[in-house]
Amino acid sequence: MGNKPPDEPGPELSGTCELLSFSLPAAPNGLDGALSFDYDKASSTFSAMYLKWIEKDSPEMLVPEFRTDGARVLLGGNEVVSGETAVSFAEDFILTVEAENGDTKDYVISLNCPQINTELPVLRLEPEREIADKENYVDTDVTLYSPFTDAGRWSPEDGAVEVRGRGNSTWILPKKPYRLKFPEKVSPIGLDHTKAKSWVILAHDMDKSLLRNHIAFEVSRILFNPSEDRHDPSAVLFTPCSQFVNVYMNDDYHGLYQMSDHMEQREGRIAVEELTDKDGADPEKITGGYIIETDIHEGNRYTAQKNIRMTYKYPDDEEYDPAQYEYISGFINEAERVLYSTDFTDPSSGWRRYFDERTLVDFVIAKEFCGDMDGYTATYMYKRRGVDKLFFGPVWDVDKGWDNDRRVPHPQYQPLDNLMIYAGFCMPPDVNYDWFQRLWDDATFRQSVAARWAEVRDRLVSKVDEVLKVQPAAMRKAIEANFTVWPFYYQASEEAKMPAATYEEELERISGLTERRAALLDRLFADF
């Protein structure tokens, strides 16, 4: 027998494992057109953005098509077949291309599609006609869901939701805010502090950080904290909720919005006592509750001495008895008379008899710390039944804070170098020596503000820094999508400033302004 010949060597196995292209075809995925992904070599990432509504069950499950020179493509160890395998695009994922010889290369696949990304809740509005003004509600099919909770969801089958515009100077901007009125009391997307019919979505077209109101609400939660047991038991320590949502209008992505409370009398909101026209002049009820806002835009009532323009938010103009408005007008006018009297600082017979000092102190700190130009122009106050004081709050509408107003109402006072009591807009602008300027003449009140500032200063600065780090990272894709629809470096408002050159720089600017504002208040309060 001869020797057995050696085995012949097999063919050499390929080591190529490149993902050459990646896309989503239109038809099998319910898209309005094929979507090609761009490749970034430095991060080995294929990315794309899709801002149309995907009308199908499980819209996050999409079937990709791709080309590769490898042997197979894996996701979590399972093979993905081009044009056949459905994959969840709700979050970024890694595809592994495996070569014939077993070598592998990983690729990140990232789809920015606000409808399916798990960053934020989604709100889709399908109005029966255009929402064209702030007066007329439009019946609207609403789809509302969250990746974090099943609570507070809404679908068109639950009933039409009435939607109209809202806001004053914000309504005339391209990206508009809205008020939603559900057919029943709801606590949408898990905002479980109250159930109500009316909710708002804020557009923040003036505020390119998208965060100023959200930060101000976080500041308010520190100052108006019920667990501190600092305030009068009659004070309503209400801070509006804040939930960012991705909004669609019909089939098109409409932007990143902030969902929050409608400012109204209700348990869980400004929970003053119920008072309606049916109560008339009942002496047991007429002392409360009332909600008042200083309002240069729509106020139609004026104080007797200083002619400060106000709106009576509750009871409103459609459900009140004339005796009730007569009562609260008289109360406010008497409070104003005492405030401007010669002995206004007297602790028992002066202004403290009619104004609650502790909510006032915290309201002033919030407005000064945020550098809110409109802070004293639009001031919410309320009066409780049987309590002969006006309380201050809630904090609301701070999109002009942190140096976001190009107007300077008082040339001798600069917003970055002075208290907003002087550098901001007064109540209203044509009032000379308004309430807050008068209050600031009281040395004891100034000392109270300074003492409270020293107590909360570090917590407030820390909270701003925390929000600036955490919140943008938590909604990175939504921010990118928003500024694809509404350009970042653009300002339609004649009031608001242009932002910094980039979004990241705008956040840095707010951080720097926070430190600068805190240092300014340290100096201004040092001698009190």
Short mmCIF file of C-alpha atoms in Angstrom, two decimals:
data_model
loop_
_atom_site.label_atom_id
_atom_site.label_comp_id
_atom_site.label_asym_id
_atom_site.label_seq_id
_atom_site.Cartn_x
_atom_site.Cartn_y
_atom_site.Cartn_z
CA MET A 1 0.00 0.00 0.00
CA GLY A 2 1.23 3.49 -0.81
CA ASN A 3 1.24 6.58 1.45
CA LYS A 4 -2.06 8.56 1.74
CA PRO A 5 -1.70 11.98 0.07
CA PRO A 6 -2.09 15.04 2.40
CA ASP A 7 -5.49 16.83 2.57
CA GLU A 8 -5.94 19.58 0.05
CA PRO A 9 -6.24 23.04 1.74
CA GLY A 10 -9.78 24.51 1.60
CA PRO A 11 -10.57 27.86 0.05
CA GLU A 12 -9.45 30.85 2.10
CA LEU A 13 -12.36 32.37 4.08
CA SER A 14 -13.06 36.04 3.54
CA GLY A 15 -12.49 38.50 6.37
CA THR A 16 -14.62 41.31 4.92
CA CYS A 17 -17.42 42.52 7.18
CA GLU A 18 -18.53 45.95 5.99
CA LEU A 19 -22.09 47.29 6.05
CA LEU A 20 -22.15 49.07 2.71
CA SER A 21 -25.59 50.75 2.83
CA PHE A 22 -28.70 50.86 4.98
CA SER A 23 -32.24 52.07 4.21
CA LEU A 24 -35.92 51.66 4.92
CA PRO A 25 -38.08 50.93 1.86
CA ALA A 26 -41.41 52.76 1.71
CA ALA A 27 -44.05 50.13 0.97
CA PRO A 28 -43.45 47.48 3.65
CA ASN A 29 -42.94 50.14 6.33
CA GLY A 30 -45.80 52.53 5.68
CA LEU A 31 -43.46 55.40 4.81
CA ASP A 32 -44.22 58.09 2.27
CA GLY A 33 -40.93 57.38 0.53
CA ALA A 34 -37.77 55.30 0.85
CA LEU A 35 -35.45 56.51 3.62
CA SER A 36 -31.69 56.24 3.14
CA PHE A 37 -29.38 56.37 6.16
CA ASP A 38 -26.20 58.47 6.15
CA TYR A 39 -22.98 56.89 7.32
CA ASP A 40 -20.56 58.52 9.75
CA LYS A 41 -17.27 56.65 9.54
CA ALA A 42 -15.81 58.10 12.74
CA SER A 43 -18.61 56.66 14.90
CA SER A 44 -19.56 53.74 12.61
CA THR A 45 -23.13 55.05 12.69
CA PHE A 46 -25.88 54.92 10.08
CA SER A 47 -28.45 57.60 10.89
CA ALA A 48 -31.62 59.09 9.41
CA MET A 49 -34.55 61.27 10.40
CA TYR A 50 -38.21 60.68 9.55
CA LEU A 51 -40.78 63.32 10.53
CA LYS A 52 -43.98 61.97 8.99
CA TRP A 53 -46.57 59.96 10.90
CA ILE A 54 -46.36 56.20 10.30
CA GLU A 55 -49.91 54.91 10.01
CA LYS A 56 -49.63 51.24 10.93
CA ASP A 57 -49.75 48.86 13.87
CA SER A 58 -46.45 48.73 15.78
CA PRO A 59 -44.89 51.59 13.76
CA GLU A 60 -41.55 51.05 15.50
CA MET A 61 -41.21 47.62 13.85
CA LEU A 62 -39.62 48.32 10.48
CA VAL A 63 -38.03 46.14 7.83
CA PRO A 64 -34.63 47.44 6.67
CA GLU A 65 -32.77 46.81 3.46
CA PHE A 66 -29.00 46.78 3.45
CA ARG A 67 -25.95 45.71 1.48
CA THR A 68 -22.96 44.00 3.05
CA ASP A 69 -19.80 42.21 1.94
CA GLY A 70 -19.93 40.01 5.04
CA ALA A 71 -21.43 36.58 5.48
CA ARG A 72 -24.37 37.61 7.66
CA VAL A 73 -25.77 40.43 9.80
CA LEU A 74 -26.71 39.91 13.45
CA LEU A 75 -28.77 41.79 16.02
CA GLY A 76 -28.33 40.51 19.55
CA GLY A 77 -27.02 37.23 18.16
CA ASN A 78 -29.99 36.71 15.83
CA GLU A 79 -29.63 36.97 12.09
CA VAL A 80 -31.27 39.90 10.29
CA VAL A 81 -32.17 39.31 6.66
CA SER A 82 -32.34 42.34 4.37
CA GLY A 83 -35.87 43.06 3.20
CA GLU A 84 -37.37 40.38 5.46
CA THR A 85 -36.63 40.82 9.17
CA ALA A 86 -38.61 43.41 11.16
CA VAL A 87 -36.55 45.30 13.74
CA SER A 88 -37.57 47.75 16.49
CA PHE A 89 -36.24 51.23 15.73
CA ALA A 90 -37.58 52.76 18.97
CA GLU A 91 -34.03 53.07 20.27
CA ASP A 92 -30.59 53.03 18.71
CA PHE A 93 -29.22 49.53 18.25
CA ILE A 94 -26.07 47.77 17.10
CA LEU A 95 -25.88 45.59 14.02
CA THR A 96 -22.96 43.20 13.85
CA VAL A 97 -21.61 42.18 10.45
CA GLU A 98 -19.86 38.83 10.59
CA ALA A 99 -17.26 37.79 7.98
CA GLU A 100 -16.86 34.28 6.63
CA ASN A 101 -13.79 33.79 8.83
CA GLY A 102 -15.66 34.92 11.95
CA ASP A 103 -14.31 38.48 12.11
CA THR A 104 -16.96 41.05 13.09
CA LYS A 105 -17.63 44.75 12.91
CA ASP A 106 -20.32 46.67 14.80
CA TYR A 107 -22.48 49.48 13.41
CA VAL A 108 -24.83 51.80 15.30
CA ILE A 109 -28.22 52.27 13.66
CA SER A 110 -30.00 55.46 14.73
CA LEU A 111 -33.41 56.58 13.49
CA ASN A 112 -34.75 59.93 14.69
CA CYS A 113 -38.50 59.43 14.45
CA PRO A 114 -40.29 61.25 17.29
CA GLN A 115 -43.39 59.07 16.91
CA ILE A 116 -41.53 55.91 17.89
CA ASN A 117 -38.47 57.05 19.87
CA THR A 118 -38.74 56.29 23.57
CA GLU A 119 -37.43 59.65 24.79
CA LEU A 120 -40.76 61.45 25.24
CA PRO A 121 -44.52 61.09 25.13
CA VAL A 122 -46.20 61.75 21.79
CA LEU A 123 -49.21 63.96 21.09
CA ARG A 124 -50.91 63.89 17.69
CA LEU A 125 -53.55 66.51 16.81
CA GLU A 126 -55.90 65.94 13.89
CA PRO A 127 -58.23 68.97 13.88
CA GLU A 128 -61.32 68.96 11.69
CA ARG A 129 -60.20 72.36 10.37
CA GLU A 130 -57.28 74.72 10.95
CA ILE A 131 -56.82 76.00 14.49
CA ALA A 132 -56.74 79.64 13.50
CA ASP A 133 -57.32 81.75 16.62
CA LYS A 134 -57.47 81.88 20.42
CA GLU A 135 -61.24 82.25 20.70
CA ASN A 136 -62.74 79.35 18.80
CA TYR A 137 -62.22 75.74 19.78
CA VAL A 138 -61.81 73.19 17.00
CA ASP A 139 -62.89 69.57 17.48
CA THR A 140 -59.74 67.51 17.22
CA ASP A 141 -58.90 63.81 17.20
CA VAL A 142 -56.13 63.34 19.71
CA THR A 143 -53.64 60.52 20.07
CA LEU A 144 -51.59 60.74 23.27
CA TYR A 145 -49.28 58.06 24.61
CA SER A 146 -46.09 57.67 26.58
CA PRO A 147 -43.27 55.11 26.55
CA PHE A 148 -43.09 55.39 30.34
CA THR A 149 -46.66 54.75 31.46
CA ASP A 150 -50.02 53.50 30.29
CA ALA A 151 -51.75 56.08 32.49
CA GLY A 152 -53.32 59.11 30.85
CA ARG A 153 -53.40 57.81 27.30
CA TRP A 154 -55.95 59.16 24.86
CA SER A 155 -57.11 58.00 21.44
CA PRO A 156 -59.63 59.33 18.90
CA GLU A 157 -62.05 56.64 20.07
CA ASP A 158 -62.12 58.31 23.51
CA GLY A 159 -63.82 61.38 22.04
CA ALA A 160 -62.95 64.62 20.30
CA VAL A 161 -60.81 67.14 22.19
CA GLU A 162 -61.42 70.86 21.75
CA VAL A 163 -58.27 72.76 20.81
CA ARG A 164 -57.65 76.47 20.35
CA GLY A 165 -54.72 78.84 20.35
CA ARG A 166 -53.40 80.52 23.48
CA GLY A 167 -50.85 83.11 24.56
CA ASN A 168 -50.37 86.78 23.79
CA SER A 169 -47.12 87.66 22.00
CA THR A 170 -46.43 83.93 21.56
CA TRP A 171 -49.56 83.30 19.50
CA ILE A 172 -48.40 85.51 16.63
CA LEU A 173 -45.18 83.48 16.20
CA PRO A 174 -44.76 80.69 13.62
CA LYS A 175 -44.63 77.87 16.18
CA LYS A 176 -47.84 78.36 18.13
CA PRO A 177 -48.97 77.28 21.61
CA TYR A 178 -52.35 75.60 22.19
CA ARG A 179 -54.92 74.89 24.85
CA LEU A 180 -56.56 71.46 24.92
CA LYS A 181 -59.97 70.88 26.49
CA PHE A 182 -60.79 67.19 26.96
CA PRO A 183 -64.42 66.03 27.15
CA GLU A 184 -63.78 64.66 30.63
CA LYS A 185 -61.32 65.24 33.44
CA VAL A 186 -58.04 63.52 32.69
CA SER A 187 -54.50 63.40 33.98
CA PRO A 188 -52.64 63.04 30.69
CA ILE A 189 -49.56 60.86 30.28
CA GLY A 190 -49.17 60.18 33.98
CA LEU A 191 -49.22 63.78 35.23
CA ASP A 192 -51.15 62.61 38.26
CA HIS A 193 -51.17 65.69 40.50
CA THR A 194 -54.67 66.54 39.28
CA LYS A 195 -57.40 65.57 36.86
CA ALA A 196 -58.78 68.37 34.72
CA LYS A 197 -60.28 69.02 31.31
CA SER A 198 -57.99 71.90 30.32
CA TRP A 199 -54.26 71.53 29.62
CA VAL A 200 -51.78 73.58 27.63
CA ILE A 201 -48.85 72.86 25.35
CA LEU A 202 -46.24 75.62 25.27
CA ALA A 203 -44.28 76.11 22.04
CA HIS A 204 -41.29 78.13 23.29
CA ASP A 205 -40.65 79.69 19.92
CA MET A 206 -39.06 82.69 21.65
CA ASP A 207 -36.91 80.51 23.88
CA LYS A 208 -34.46 78.54 21.75
CA SER A 209 -33.20 76.62 24.76
CA LEU A 210 -36.77 75.28 25.12
CA LEU A 211 -35.99 75.07 28.84
CA ARG A 212 -36.51 78.42 30.54
CA ASN A 213 -40.05 77.75 31.78
CA HIS A 214 -39.12 74.22 32.81
CA ILE A 215 -36.14 75.50 34.81
CA ALA A 216 -38.28 78.21 36.44
CA PHE A 217 -40.79 75.57 37.53
CA GLU A 218 -37.96 73.59 39.14
CA VAL A 219 -36.88 76.77 40.93
CA SER A 220 -40.47 77.23 42.10
CA ARG A 221 -40.60 73.68 43.49
CA ILE A 222 -37.69 74.51 45.77
CA LEU A 223 -39.12 77.83 46.93
CA PHE A 224 -42.77 76.84 47.28
CA ASN A 225 -42.13 73.48 48.90
CA PRO A 226 -45.01 72.31 51.16
CA SER A 227 -42.73 69.94 53.07
CA GLU A 228 -40.70 72.85 54.43
CA ASP A 229 -43.63 73.99 56.58
CA ARG A 230 -42.47 77.53 55.98
CA HIS A 231 -45.59 79.15 54.58
CA ASP A 232 -48.97 80.14 55.96
CA PRO A 233 -51.25 77.07 56.00
CA SER A 234 -53.65 79.01 53.76
CA ALA A 235 -51.03 79.40 51.00
CA VAL A 236 -51.56 77.35 47.84
CA LEU A 237 -48.04 76.11 47.10
CA PHE A 238 -48.73 75.14 43.52
CA THR A 239 -46.07 74.79 40.85
CA PRO A 240 -47.25 73.86 37.33
CA CYS A 241 -46.31 70.44 36.03
CA SER A 242 -43.85 70.10 33.18
CA GLN A 243 -43.75 67.30 30.63
CA PHE A 244 -42.01 67.65 27.29
CA VAL A 245 -43.89 66.02 24.42
CA ASN A 246 -43.32 65.43 20.72
CA VAL A 247 -46.27 66.95 18.86
CA TYR A 248 -47.63 66.01 15.44
CA MET A 249 -50.16 68.09 13.53
CA ASN A 250 -52.01 65.64 11.29
CA ASP A 251 -49.27 63.69 9.49
CA ASP A 252 -46.40 66.11 10.07
CA TYR A 253 -44.09 66.51 13.01
CA HIS A 254 -44.90 69.86 14.63
CA GLY A 255 -42.13 70.18 17.18
CA LEU A 256 -41.07 69.71 20.78
CA TYR A 257 -43.56 71.23 23.23
CA GLN A 258 -43.93 71.53 26.99
CA MET A 259 -47.22 70.20 28.36
CA SER A 260 -48.42 71.89 31.52
CA ASP A 261 -51.38 72.99 33.59
CA HIS A 262 -53.94 75.52 32.52
CA MET A 263 -53.93 78.26 35.16
CA GLU A 264 -57.29 77.88 36.85
CA GLN A 265 -59.15 77.29 40.11
CA ARG A 266 -59.11 73.55 40.73
CA GLU A 267 -57.91 71.02 43.27
CA GLY A 268 -54.30 70.32 42.38
CA ARG A 269 -53.94 73.71 40.72
CA ILE A 270 -54.76 77.08 42.27
CA ALA A 271 -57.07 75.50 44.81
CA VAL A 272 -58.88 78.51 46.22
CA GLU A 273 -62.45 78.05 47.35
CA GLU A 274 -65.19 77.69 44.77
CA LEU A 275 -67.12 80.91 44.13
CA THR A 276 -69.70 81.33 41.37
CA ASP A 277 -72.49 83.69 40.38
CA LYS A 278 -74.95 81.50 42.30
CA ASP A 279 -73.21 82.48 45.54
CA GLY A 280 -74.05 86.14 44.94
CA ALA A 281 -73.18 88.42 47.84
CA ASP A 282 -73.36 85.64 50.45
CA PRO A 283 -71.23 87.05 53.30
CA GLU A 284 -70.04 83.54 54.17
CA LYS A 285 -68.55 83.10 50.69
CA ILE A 286 -67.80 86.49 49.18
CA THR A 287 -64.35 86.75 50.79
CA GLY A 288 -62.95 83.98 48.57
CA GLY A 289 -61.69 82.48 46.55
CA TYR A 290 -60.26 84.82 43.94
CA ILE A 291 -57.43 84.52 41.41
CA ILE A 292 -56.02 87.76 40.01
CA GLU A 293 -53.32 88.48 37.43
CA THR A 294 -51.68 91.77 36.64
CA ASP A 295 -52.11 91.80 32.89
CA ILE A 296 -50.94 94.52 30.49
CA HIS A 297 -52.29 92.57 27.50
CA GLU A 298 -55.90 91.86 28.34
CA GLY A 299 -56.56 93.29 31.79
CA ASN A 300 -59.74 95.34 31.93
CA ARG A 301 -59.76 96.38 35.58
CA TYR A 302 -57.57 99.02 37.16
CA THR A 303 -56.51 99.77 40.71
CA ALA A 304 -57.74 103.06 42.13
CA GLN A 305 -54.43 104.68 43.06
CA LYS A 306 -51.78 103.33 40.69
CA ASN A 307 -54.02 102.34 37.78
CA ILE A 308 -52.47 98.88 37.61
CA ARG A 309 -54.17 96.79 34.97
CA MET A 310 -55.58 93.45 36.11
CA THR A 311 -57.59 90.46 34.99
CA TYR A 312 -59.85 88.60 37.40
CA LYS A 313 -59.14 85.00 36.46
CA TYR A 314 -61.53 83.51 39.00
CA PRO A 315 -64.41 83.82 39.19
CA ASP A 316 -64.31 84.68 35.50
CA ASP A 317 -66.36 87.20 33.57
CA GLU A 318 -68.95 84.61 32.60
CA GLU A 319 -69.65 83.20 36.04
CA TYR A 320 -69.58 85.89 38.70
CA ASP A 321 -71.92 88.12 40.62
CA PRO A 322 -71.17 91.89 40.41
CA ALA A 323 -70.99 92.02 44.19
CA GLN A 324 -68.03 89.64 44.11
CA TYR A 325 -65.97 91.80 41.76
CA GLU A 326 -66.93 94.81 43.82
CA TYR A 327 -65.64 93.06 46.93
CA ILE A 328 -62.27 91.99 45.51
CA SER A 329 -61.74 95.37 43.82
CA GLY A 330 -62.38 97.07 47.14
CA PHE A 331 -60.00 94.71 48.93
CA ILE A 332 -57.21 95.30 46.38
CA ASN A 333 -57.72 99.06 46.43
CA GLU A 334 -57.55 99.15 50.22
CA ALA A 335 -54.38 97.04 50.15
CA GLU A 336 -52.89 99.44 47.63
CA ARG A 337 -53.90 102.48 49.72
CA VAL A 338 -52.16 101.05 52.77
CA LEU A 339 -49.10 100.11 50.72
CA TYR A 340 -48.61 103.75 49.71
CA SER A 341 -49.50 105.21 53.10
CA THR A 342 -46.91 106.93 55.29
CA ASP A 343 -46.85 104.10 57.85
CA PHE A 344 -46.84 101.26 55.27
CA THR A 345 -43.97 99.47 57.04
CA ASP A 346 -45.88 99.09 60.31
CA PRO A 347 -45.87 95.31 61.01
CA SER A 348 -49.54 95.17 62.04
CA SER A 349 -51.31 98.02 60.24
CA GLY A 350 -49.05 98.36 57.18
CA TRP A 351 -48.83 96.36 53.97
CA ARG A 352 -48.36 93.01 55.76
CA ARG A 353 -51.96 93.25 56.86
CA TYR A 354 -53.02 92.70 53.25
CA PHE A 355 -50.09 90.95 51.52
CA ASP A 356 -48.67 87.59 52.58
CA GLU A 357 -44.98 88.21 53.12
CA ARG A 358 -43.58 84.71 52.71
CA THR A 359 -45.13 83.88 49.34
CA LEU A 360 -44.14 87.39 48.26
CA VAL A 361 -40.52 86.82 49.32
CA ASP A 362 -40.31 83.57 47.38
CA PHE A 363 -42.02 85.09 44.35
CA VAL A 364 -39.48 87.94 44.31
CA ILE A 365 -36.54 85.54 44.61
CA ALA A 366 -37.86 83.42 41.73
CA LYS A 367 -38.24 86.42 39.47
CA GLU A 368 -34.91 87.97 40.43
CA PHE A 369 -32.93 84.75 40.19
CA CYS A 370 -34.38 83.90 36.76
CA GLY A 371 -33.87 87.49 35.62
CA ASP A 372 -37.44 87.54 34.34
CA MET A 373 -38.05 90.77 32.43
CA ASP A 374 -41.82 90.23 32.51
CA GLY A 375 -41.71 88.99 36.08
CA TYR A 376 -43.63 91.78 37.76
CA THR A 377 -45.79 92.64 34.78
CA ALA A 378 -47.65 89.33 34.83
CA THR A 379 -48.08 88.49 38.50
CA TYR A 380 -50.48 85.86 39.77
CA MET A 381 -52.13 86.47 43.14
CA TYR A 382 -55.01 84.82 44.97
CA LYS A 383 -57.19 85.36 47.99
CA ARG A 384 -58.57 82.63 50.21
CA ARG A 385 -61.98 82.67 51.86
CA GLY A 386 -61.88 84.23 55.31
CA VAL A 387 -58.20 85.15 55.00
CA ASP A 388 -57.67 88.89 54.56
CA LYS A 389 -54.44 88.67 52.57
CA LEU A 390 -53.31 88.43 48.98
CA PHE A 391 -50.93 85.51 48.38
CA PHE A 392 -48.43 85.45 45.49
CA GLY A 393 -47.95 82.71 42.88
CA PRO A 394 -47.77 80.54 40.98
CA VAL A 395 -44.60 81.17 38.98
CA TRP A 396 -45.56 81.15 35.30
CA ASP A 397 -44.39 82.38 31.86
CA VAL A 398 -40.62 82.78 32.25
CA ASP A 399 -39.55 82.39 28.62
CA LYS A 400 -38.08 85.92 28.76
CA GLY A 401 -35.82 85.02 31.67
CA TRP A 402 -32.05 84.56 31.55
CA ASP A 403 -31.42 87.58 29.31
CA ASN A 404 -33.90 86.64 26.59
CA ASP A 405 -35.50 90.04 26.02
CA ARG A 406 -34.02 92.60 23.67
CA ARG A 407 -36.11 95.42 25.15
CA VAL A 408 -34.67 97.59 27.94
CA PRO A 409 -37.58 99.49 29.50
CA HIS A 410 -35.41 101.62 31.78
CA PRO A 411 -32.16 102.83 30.17
CA GLN A 412 -30.67 103.70 33.56
CA TYR A 413 -31.22 100.13 34.82
CA GLN A 414 -29.64 97.22 32.95
CA PRO A 415 -31.21 93.74 33.29
CA LEU A 416 -27.87 92.00 33.86
CA ASP A 417 -26.69 94.47 36.48
CA ASN A 418 -29.77 95.47 38.47
CA LEU A 419 -32.77 93.98 40.22
CA MET A 420 -35.63 93.21 37.89
CA ILE A 421 -37.78 95.27 40.26
CA TYR A 422 -36.15 98.23 38.52
CA ALA A 423 -34.72 96.78 35.31
CA GLY A 424 -37.77 94.77 34.25
CA PHE A 425 -41.17 95.88 33.12
CA CYS A 426 -43.40 97.42 35.76
CA MET A 427 -47.08 96.63 36.43
CA PRO A 428 -47.79 97.88 33.71
CA PRO A 429 -44.87 99.79 32.08
CA ASP A 430 -46.48 103.22 32.38
CA VAL A 431 -46.98 102.95 36.15
CA ASN A 432 -44.49 105.05 38.06
CA TYR A 433 -43.19 103.56 41.33
CA ASP A 434 -45.19 100.34 41.21
CA TRP A 435 -46.08 97.92 44.03
CA PHE A 436 -42.80 96.02 44.05
CA GLN A 437 -40.68 99.15 44.01
CA ARG A 438 -42.69 100.43 46.95
CA LEU A 439 -42.30 97.13 48.81
CA TRP A 440 -38.55 97.29 48.24
CA ASP A 441 -38.45 100.55 50.21
CA ASP A 442 -39.22 98.48 53.33
CA ALA A 443 -35.84 97.61 54.87
CA THR A 444 -37.32 94.76 56.89
CA PHE A 445 -38.77 93.20 53.75
CA ARG A 446 -35.40 93.50 52.01
CA GLN A 447 -33.81 91.71 54.97
CA SER A 448 -36.38 88.91 54.68
CA VAL A 449 -35.59 88.48 50.99
CA ALA A 450 -31.84 88.47 51.68
CA ALA A 451 -32.18 85.89 54.45
CA ARG A 452 -34.29 83.58 52.29
CA TRP A 453 -31.85 84.02 49.39
CA ALA A 454 -28.93 82.95 51.58
CA GLU A 455 -30.92 79.87 52.58
CA VAL A 456 -31.84 78.69 49.07
CA ARG A 457 -29.10 80.14 46.86
CA ASP A 458 -26.92 77.09 46.43
CA ARG A 459 -29.88 74.78 45.90
CA LEU A 460 -31.26 77.01 43.15
CA VAL A 461 -27.94 77.27 41.31
CA SER A 462 -27.39 73.52 41.63
CA LYS A 463 -30.86 72.78 40.28
CA VAL A 464 -30.31 74.92 37.18
CA ASP A 465 -27.00 73.15 36.50
CA GLU A 466 -28.71 69.78 36.94
CA VAL A 467 -31.53 70.59 34.51
CA LEU A 468 -29.11 71.92 31.89
CA LYS A 469 -27.14 68.67 32.03
CA VAL A 470 -29.93 66.13 32.36
CA GLN A 471 -32.93 67.40 30.38
CA PRO A 472 -31.30 68.09 26.98
CA ALA A 473 -29.57 64.70 27.09
CA ALA A 474 -32.89 63.02 27.86
CA MET A 475 -34.53 64.46 24.73
CA ARG A 476 -31.59 64.77 22.36
CA LYS A 477 -33.39 63.44 19.30
CA ALA A 478 -36.49 65.53 19.95
CA ILE A 479 -34.38 68.69 20.14
CA GLU A 480 -32.71 67.83 16.83
CA ALA A 481 -36.08 67.11 15.20
CA ASN A 482 -37.60 70.33 16.55
CA PHE A 483 -34.86 72.50 15.07
CA THR A 484 -35.17 70.68 11.78
CA VAL A 485 -38.77 71.93 11.56
CA TRP A 486 -38.19 75.28 13.34
CA PRO A 487 -34.67 76.61 12.63
CA PHE A 488 -32.62 77.27 15.76
CA TYR A 489 -30.73 80.41 14.79
CA TYR A 490 -33.78 82.42 13.90
CA GLN A 491 -36.00 84.71 15.96
CA ALA A 492 -39.45 85.69 14.71
CA SER A 493 -40.26 87.62 17.87
CA GLU A 494 -39.48 91.32 17.98
CA GLU A 495 -39.14 91.03 21.77
CA ALA A 496 -36.88 88.04 22.35
CA LYS A 497 -33.15 87.99 21.72
CA MET A 498 -31.30 85.90 19.19
CA PRO A 499 -29.82 82.86 20.88
CA ALA A 500 -26.16 81.93 21.01
CA ALA A 501 -24.68 80.53 17.80
CA THR A 502 -25.48 76.90 18.66
CA TYR A 503 -27.85 75.08 20.97
CA GLU A 504 -24.98 73.88 23.15
CA GLU A 505 -23.67 77.43 23.46
CA GLU A 506 -27.14 78.66 24.43
CA LEU A 507 -27.18 76.18 27.32
CA GLU A 508 -23.70 77.35 28.33
CA ARG A 509 -24.94 80.94 28.18
CA ILE A 510 -27.83 80.15 30.55
CA SER A 511 -25.42 78.40 32.90
CA GLY A 512 -23.10 81.39 32.89
CA LEU A 513 -25.98 83.81 33.36
CA THR A 514 -27.18 81.78 36.33
CA GLU A 515 -23.80 82.10 38.05
CA ARG A 516 -23.64 85.79 37.18
CA ARG A 517 -27.15 86.44 38.46
CA ALA A 518 -26.47 84.61 41.71
CA ALA A 519 -23.29 86.62 42.26
CA LEU A 520 -25.19 89.85 41.55
CA LEU A 521 -27.89 88.99 44.10
CA ASP A 522 -25.15 88.13 46.61
CA ARG A 523 -23.73 91.63 46.20
CA LEU A 524 -27.06 93.47 46.16
CA PHE A 525 -28.36 91.63 49.23
CA ALA A 526 -25.07 91.73 51.18
CA ASP A 527 -25.85 94.86 53.21
CA PHE A 528 -29.42 93.99 54.18
#
